[in-house]
Tab-separated table of N, CA and C in Angstrom:
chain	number	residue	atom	x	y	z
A	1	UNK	N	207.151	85.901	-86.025
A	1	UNK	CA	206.687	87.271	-85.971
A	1	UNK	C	205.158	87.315	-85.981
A	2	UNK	N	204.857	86.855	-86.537
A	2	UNK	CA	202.747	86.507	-86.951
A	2	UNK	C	202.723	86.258	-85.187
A	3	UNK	N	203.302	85.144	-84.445
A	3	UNK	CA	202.536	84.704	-83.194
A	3	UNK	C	202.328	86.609	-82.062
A	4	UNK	N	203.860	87.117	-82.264
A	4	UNK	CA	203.738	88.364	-81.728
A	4	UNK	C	203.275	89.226	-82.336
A	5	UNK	N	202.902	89.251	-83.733
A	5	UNK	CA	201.685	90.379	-83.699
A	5	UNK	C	200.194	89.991	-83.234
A	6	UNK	N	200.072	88.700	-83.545
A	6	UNK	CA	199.031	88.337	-82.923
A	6	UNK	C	198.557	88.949	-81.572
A	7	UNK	N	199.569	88.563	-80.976
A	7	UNK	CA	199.879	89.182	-79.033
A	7	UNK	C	199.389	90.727	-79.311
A	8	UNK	N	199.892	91.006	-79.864
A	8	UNK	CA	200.136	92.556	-80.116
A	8	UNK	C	198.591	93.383	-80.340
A	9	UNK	N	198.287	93.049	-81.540
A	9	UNK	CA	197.060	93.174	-81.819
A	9	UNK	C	195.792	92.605	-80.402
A	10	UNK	N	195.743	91.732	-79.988
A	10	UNK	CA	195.252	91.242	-78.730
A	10	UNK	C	195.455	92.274	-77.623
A	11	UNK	N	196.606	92.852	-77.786
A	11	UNK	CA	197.082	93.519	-76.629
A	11	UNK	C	196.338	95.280	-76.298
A	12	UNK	N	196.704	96.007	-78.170
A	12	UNK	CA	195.748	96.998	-78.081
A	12	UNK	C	194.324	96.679	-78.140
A	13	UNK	N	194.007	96.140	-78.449
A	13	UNK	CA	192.496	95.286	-78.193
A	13	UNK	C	191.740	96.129	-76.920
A	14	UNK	N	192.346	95.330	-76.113
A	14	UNK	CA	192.201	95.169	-74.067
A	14	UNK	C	192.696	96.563	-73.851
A	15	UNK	N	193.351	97.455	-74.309
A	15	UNK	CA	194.417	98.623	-73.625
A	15	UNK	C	193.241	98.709	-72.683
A	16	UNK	N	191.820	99.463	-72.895
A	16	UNK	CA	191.391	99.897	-72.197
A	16	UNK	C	191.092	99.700	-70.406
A	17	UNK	N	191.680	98.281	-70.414
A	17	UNK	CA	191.492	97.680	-69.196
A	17	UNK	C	193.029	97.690	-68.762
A	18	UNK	N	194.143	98.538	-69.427
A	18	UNK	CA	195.092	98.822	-68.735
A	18	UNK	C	195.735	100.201	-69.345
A	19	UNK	N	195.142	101.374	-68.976
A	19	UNK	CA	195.602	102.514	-70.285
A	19	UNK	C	196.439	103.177	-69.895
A	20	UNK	N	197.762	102.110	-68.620
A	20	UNK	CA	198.663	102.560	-68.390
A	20	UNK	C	199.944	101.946	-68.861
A	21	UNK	N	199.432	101.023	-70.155
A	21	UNK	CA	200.428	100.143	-70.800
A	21	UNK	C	201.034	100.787	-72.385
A	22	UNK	N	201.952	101.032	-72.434
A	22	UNK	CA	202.337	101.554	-74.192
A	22	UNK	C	203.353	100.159	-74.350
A	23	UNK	N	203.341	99.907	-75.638
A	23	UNK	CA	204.532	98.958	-76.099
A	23	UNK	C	205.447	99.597	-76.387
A	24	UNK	N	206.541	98.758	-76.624
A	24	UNK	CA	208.040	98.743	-76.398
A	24	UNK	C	207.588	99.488	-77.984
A	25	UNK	N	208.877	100.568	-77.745
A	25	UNK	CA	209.092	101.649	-79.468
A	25	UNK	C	209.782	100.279	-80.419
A	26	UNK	N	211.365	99.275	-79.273
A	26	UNK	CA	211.763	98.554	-80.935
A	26	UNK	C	210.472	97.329	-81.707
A	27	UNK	N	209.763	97.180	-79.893
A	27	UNK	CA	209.017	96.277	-80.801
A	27	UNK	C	207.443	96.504	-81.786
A	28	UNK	N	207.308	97.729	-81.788
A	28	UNK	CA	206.680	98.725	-82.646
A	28	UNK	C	207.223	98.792	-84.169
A	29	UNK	N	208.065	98.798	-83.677
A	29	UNK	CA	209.314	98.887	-85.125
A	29	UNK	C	209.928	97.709	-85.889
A	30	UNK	N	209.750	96.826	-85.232
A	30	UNK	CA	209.950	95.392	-85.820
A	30	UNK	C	208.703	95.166	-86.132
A	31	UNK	N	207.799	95.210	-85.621
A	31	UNK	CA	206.294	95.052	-86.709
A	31	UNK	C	206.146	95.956	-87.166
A	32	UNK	N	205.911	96.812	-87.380
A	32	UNK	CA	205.857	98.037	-88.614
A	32	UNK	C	206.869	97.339	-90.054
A	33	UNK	N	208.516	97.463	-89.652
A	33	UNK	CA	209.096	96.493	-90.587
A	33	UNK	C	208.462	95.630	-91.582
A	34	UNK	N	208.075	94.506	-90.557
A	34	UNK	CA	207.967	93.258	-90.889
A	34	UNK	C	206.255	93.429	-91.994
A	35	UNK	N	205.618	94.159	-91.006
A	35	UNK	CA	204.371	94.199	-91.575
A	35	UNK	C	204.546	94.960	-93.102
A	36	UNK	N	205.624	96.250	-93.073
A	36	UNK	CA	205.632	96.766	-93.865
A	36	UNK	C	206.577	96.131	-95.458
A	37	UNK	N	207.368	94.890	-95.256
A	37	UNK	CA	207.994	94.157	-96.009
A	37	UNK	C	207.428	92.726	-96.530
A	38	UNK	N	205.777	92.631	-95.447
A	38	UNK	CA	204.979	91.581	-96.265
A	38	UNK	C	204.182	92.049	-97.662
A	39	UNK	N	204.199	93.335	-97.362
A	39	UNK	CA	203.557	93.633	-98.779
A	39	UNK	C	201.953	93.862	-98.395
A	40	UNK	N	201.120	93.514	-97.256
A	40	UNK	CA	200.244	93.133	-96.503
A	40	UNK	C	199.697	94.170	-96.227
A	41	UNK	N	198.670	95.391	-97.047
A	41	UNK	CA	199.055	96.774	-96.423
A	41	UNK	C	197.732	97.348	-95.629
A	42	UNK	N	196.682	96.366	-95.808
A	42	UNK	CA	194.885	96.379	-95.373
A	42	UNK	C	195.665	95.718	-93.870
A	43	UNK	N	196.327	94.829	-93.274
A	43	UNK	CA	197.029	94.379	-92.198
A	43	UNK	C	198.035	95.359	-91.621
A	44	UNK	N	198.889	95.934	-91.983
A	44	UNK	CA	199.710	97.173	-92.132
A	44	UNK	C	198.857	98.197	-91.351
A	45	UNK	N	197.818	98.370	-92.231
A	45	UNK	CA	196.782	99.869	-92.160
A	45	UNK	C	196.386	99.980	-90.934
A	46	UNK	N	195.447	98.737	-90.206
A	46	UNK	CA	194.874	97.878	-89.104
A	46	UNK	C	195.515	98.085	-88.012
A	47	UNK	N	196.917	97.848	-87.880
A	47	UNK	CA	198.062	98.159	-87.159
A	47	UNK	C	197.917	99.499	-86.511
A	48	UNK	N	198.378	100.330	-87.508
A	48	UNK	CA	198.458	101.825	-87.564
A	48	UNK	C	197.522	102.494	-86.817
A	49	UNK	N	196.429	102.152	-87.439
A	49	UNK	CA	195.269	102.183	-87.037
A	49	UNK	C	194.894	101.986	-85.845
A	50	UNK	N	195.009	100.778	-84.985
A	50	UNK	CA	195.396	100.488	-83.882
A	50	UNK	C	196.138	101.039	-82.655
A	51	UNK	N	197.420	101.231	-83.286
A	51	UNK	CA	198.434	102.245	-82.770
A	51	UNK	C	197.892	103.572	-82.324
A	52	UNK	N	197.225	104.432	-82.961
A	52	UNK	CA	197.677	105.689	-83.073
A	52	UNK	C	196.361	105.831	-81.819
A	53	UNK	N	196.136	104.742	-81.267
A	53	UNK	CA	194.764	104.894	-80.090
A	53	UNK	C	195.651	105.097	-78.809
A	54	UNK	N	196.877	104.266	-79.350
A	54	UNK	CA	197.576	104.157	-77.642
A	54	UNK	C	199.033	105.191	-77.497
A	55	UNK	N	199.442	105.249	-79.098
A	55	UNK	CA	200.643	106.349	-79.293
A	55	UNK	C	200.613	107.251	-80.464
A	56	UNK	N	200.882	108.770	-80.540
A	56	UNK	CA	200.761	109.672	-81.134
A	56	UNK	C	201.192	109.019	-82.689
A	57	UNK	N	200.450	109.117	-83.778
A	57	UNK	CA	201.448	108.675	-84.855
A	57	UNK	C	201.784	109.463	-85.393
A	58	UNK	N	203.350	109.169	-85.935
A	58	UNK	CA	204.717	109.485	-86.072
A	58	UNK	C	205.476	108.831	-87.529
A	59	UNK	N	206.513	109.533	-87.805
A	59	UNK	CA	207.224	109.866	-88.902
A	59	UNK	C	207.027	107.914	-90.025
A	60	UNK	N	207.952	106.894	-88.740
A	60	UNK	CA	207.964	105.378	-88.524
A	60	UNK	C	207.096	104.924	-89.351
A	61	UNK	N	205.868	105.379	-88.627
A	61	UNK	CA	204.506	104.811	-89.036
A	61	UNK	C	204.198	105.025	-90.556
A	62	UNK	N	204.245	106.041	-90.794
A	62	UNK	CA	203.830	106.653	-91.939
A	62	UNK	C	204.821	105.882	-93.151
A	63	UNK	N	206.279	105.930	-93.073
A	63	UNK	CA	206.974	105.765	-93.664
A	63	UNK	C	207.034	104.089	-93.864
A	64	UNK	N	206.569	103.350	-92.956
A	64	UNK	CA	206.453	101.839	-93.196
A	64	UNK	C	204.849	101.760	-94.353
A	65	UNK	N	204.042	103.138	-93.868
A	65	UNK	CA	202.635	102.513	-95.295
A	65	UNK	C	203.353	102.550	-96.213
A	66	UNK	N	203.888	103.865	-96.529
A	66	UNK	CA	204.513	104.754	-97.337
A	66	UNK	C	205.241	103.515	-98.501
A	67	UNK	N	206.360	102.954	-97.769
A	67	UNK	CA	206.756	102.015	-98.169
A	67	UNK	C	206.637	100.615	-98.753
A	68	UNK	N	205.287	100.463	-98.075
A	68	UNK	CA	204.524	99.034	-98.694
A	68	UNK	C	203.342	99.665	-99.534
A	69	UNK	N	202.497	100.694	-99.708
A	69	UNK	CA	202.551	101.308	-101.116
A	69	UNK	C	202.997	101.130	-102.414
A	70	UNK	N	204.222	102.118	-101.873
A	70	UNK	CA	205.682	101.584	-102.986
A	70	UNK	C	205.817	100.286	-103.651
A	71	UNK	N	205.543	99.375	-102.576
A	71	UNK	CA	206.316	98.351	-103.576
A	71	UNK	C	204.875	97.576	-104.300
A	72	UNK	N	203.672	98.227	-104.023
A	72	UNK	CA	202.539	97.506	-104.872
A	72	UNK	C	202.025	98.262	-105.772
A	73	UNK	N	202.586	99.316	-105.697
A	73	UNK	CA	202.394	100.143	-106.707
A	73	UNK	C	201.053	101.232	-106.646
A	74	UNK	N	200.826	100.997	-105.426
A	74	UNK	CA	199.449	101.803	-105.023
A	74	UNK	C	199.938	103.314	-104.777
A	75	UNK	N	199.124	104.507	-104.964
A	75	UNK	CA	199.388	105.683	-105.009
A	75	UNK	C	199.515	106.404	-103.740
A	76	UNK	N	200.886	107.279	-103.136
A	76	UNK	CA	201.407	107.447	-102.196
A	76	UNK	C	201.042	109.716	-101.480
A	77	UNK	N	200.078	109.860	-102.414
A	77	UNK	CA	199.829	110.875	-102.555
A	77	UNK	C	199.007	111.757	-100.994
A	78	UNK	N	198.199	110.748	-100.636
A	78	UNK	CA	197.046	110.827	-99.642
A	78	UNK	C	197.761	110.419	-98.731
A	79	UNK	N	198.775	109.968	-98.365
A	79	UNK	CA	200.022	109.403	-97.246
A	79	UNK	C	200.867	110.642	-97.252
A	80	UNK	N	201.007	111.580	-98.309
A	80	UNK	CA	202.139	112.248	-97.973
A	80	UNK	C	200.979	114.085	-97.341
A	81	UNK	N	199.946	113.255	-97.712
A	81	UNK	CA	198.901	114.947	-97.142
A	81	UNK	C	198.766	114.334	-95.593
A	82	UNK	N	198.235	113.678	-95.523
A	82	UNK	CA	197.734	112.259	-94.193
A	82	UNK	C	199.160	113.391	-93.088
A	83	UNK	N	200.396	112.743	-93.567
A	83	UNK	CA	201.602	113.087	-92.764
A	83	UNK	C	201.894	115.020	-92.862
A	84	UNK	N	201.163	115.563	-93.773
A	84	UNK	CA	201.687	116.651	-93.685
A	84	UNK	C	200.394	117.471	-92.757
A	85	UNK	N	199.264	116.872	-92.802
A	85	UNK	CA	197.890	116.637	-91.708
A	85	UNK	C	198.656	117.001	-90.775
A	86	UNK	N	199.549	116.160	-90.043
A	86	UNK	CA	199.689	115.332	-88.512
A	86	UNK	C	201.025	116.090	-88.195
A	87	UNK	N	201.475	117.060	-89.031
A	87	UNK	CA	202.660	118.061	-88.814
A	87	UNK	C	203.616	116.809	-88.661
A	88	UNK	N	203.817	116.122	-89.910
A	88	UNK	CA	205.020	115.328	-89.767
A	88	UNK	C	205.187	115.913	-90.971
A	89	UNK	N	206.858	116.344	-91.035
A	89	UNK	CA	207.447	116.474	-92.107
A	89	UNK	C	208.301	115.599	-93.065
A	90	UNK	N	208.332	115.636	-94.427
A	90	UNK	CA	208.869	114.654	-94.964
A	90	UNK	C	210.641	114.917	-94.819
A	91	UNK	N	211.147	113.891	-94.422
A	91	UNK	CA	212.828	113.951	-94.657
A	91	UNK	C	213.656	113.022	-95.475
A	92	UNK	N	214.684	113.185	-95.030
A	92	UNK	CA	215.752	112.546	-96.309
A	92	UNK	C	215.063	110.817	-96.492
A	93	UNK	N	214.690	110.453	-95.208
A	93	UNK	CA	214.647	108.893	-95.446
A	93	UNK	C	212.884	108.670	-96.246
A	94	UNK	N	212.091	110.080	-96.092
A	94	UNK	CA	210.597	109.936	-96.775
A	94	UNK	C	211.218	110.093	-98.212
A	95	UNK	N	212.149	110.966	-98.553
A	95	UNK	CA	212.711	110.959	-100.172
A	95	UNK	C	213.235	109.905	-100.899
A	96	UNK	N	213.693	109.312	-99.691
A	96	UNK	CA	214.624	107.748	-99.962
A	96	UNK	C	213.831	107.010	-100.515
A	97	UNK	N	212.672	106.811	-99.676
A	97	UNK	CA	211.503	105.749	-99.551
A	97	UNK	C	210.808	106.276	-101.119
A	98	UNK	N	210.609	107.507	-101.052
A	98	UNK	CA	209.504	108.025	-102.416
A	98	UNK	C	210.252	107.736	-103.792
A	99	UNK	N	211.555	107.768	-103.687
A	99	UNK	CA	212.709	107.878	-105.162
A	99	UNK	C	212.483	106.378	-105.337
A	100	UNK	N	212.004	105.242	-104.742
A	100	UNK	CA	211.932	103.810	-105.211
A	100	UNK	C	211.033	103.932	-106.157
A	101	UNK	N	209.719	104.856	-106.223
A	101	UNK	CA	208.965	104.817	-107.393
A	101	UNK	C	209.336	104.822	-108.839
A	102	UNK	N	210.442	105.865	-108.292
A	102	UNK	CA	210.884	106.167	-109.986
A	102	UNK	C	211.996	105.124	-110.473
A	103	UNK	N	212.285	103.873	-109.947
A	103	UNK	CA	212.883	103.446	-110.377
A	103	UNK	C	212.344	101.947	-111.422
């Protein structure tokens, strides 16, 4: 997974010399995942960050910081204004994700 984000990251890099290229949504979503289950969230952020140059950001996105947050214990407060910013609303799976705190 590291060699294809590598690619990946390389890839929005260059968009500009092809700004008729978007990546694949699953494979957006398998790094978001992955990035978001290393715990890795300054790498995570970078991503996102990245992303939101070449595709609108969206519910996914948010909910993979959201989530690696969570599990470091960093405060999820400025993620849930960030998303309510960007007219994303929170749903059952942002409650899912937020109820891990309290456990």
């Amino acid at each position: 997974m590291e060699k294809a984000f590598d690619c990946m990251k390389k890839a929005l890099t260059v968009r500009e010399q092809n700004k008729g290229w978007r990546p694949k949504p699953e494979v957006i979503s398998s790094m978001l995942n992955s990035l978001s289950d290393s715990g890795d969230i300054e790498e995570l952020e970078a991503f996102v960050s990245s992303l939101k140059s070449v595709i609108p950001v969206n519910r996914e996105m948010y909910h993979s910081l959201i989530k690696a947050y969570v599990r470091v214990g960093k405060e999820v407060d400025c993620l849930l204004q960030s998303m309510n910013s960007d007219k994303i609303d929170a749903d059952e799976e942002t409650e899912k994700i937020l109820s891990l705190t309290q456990k």
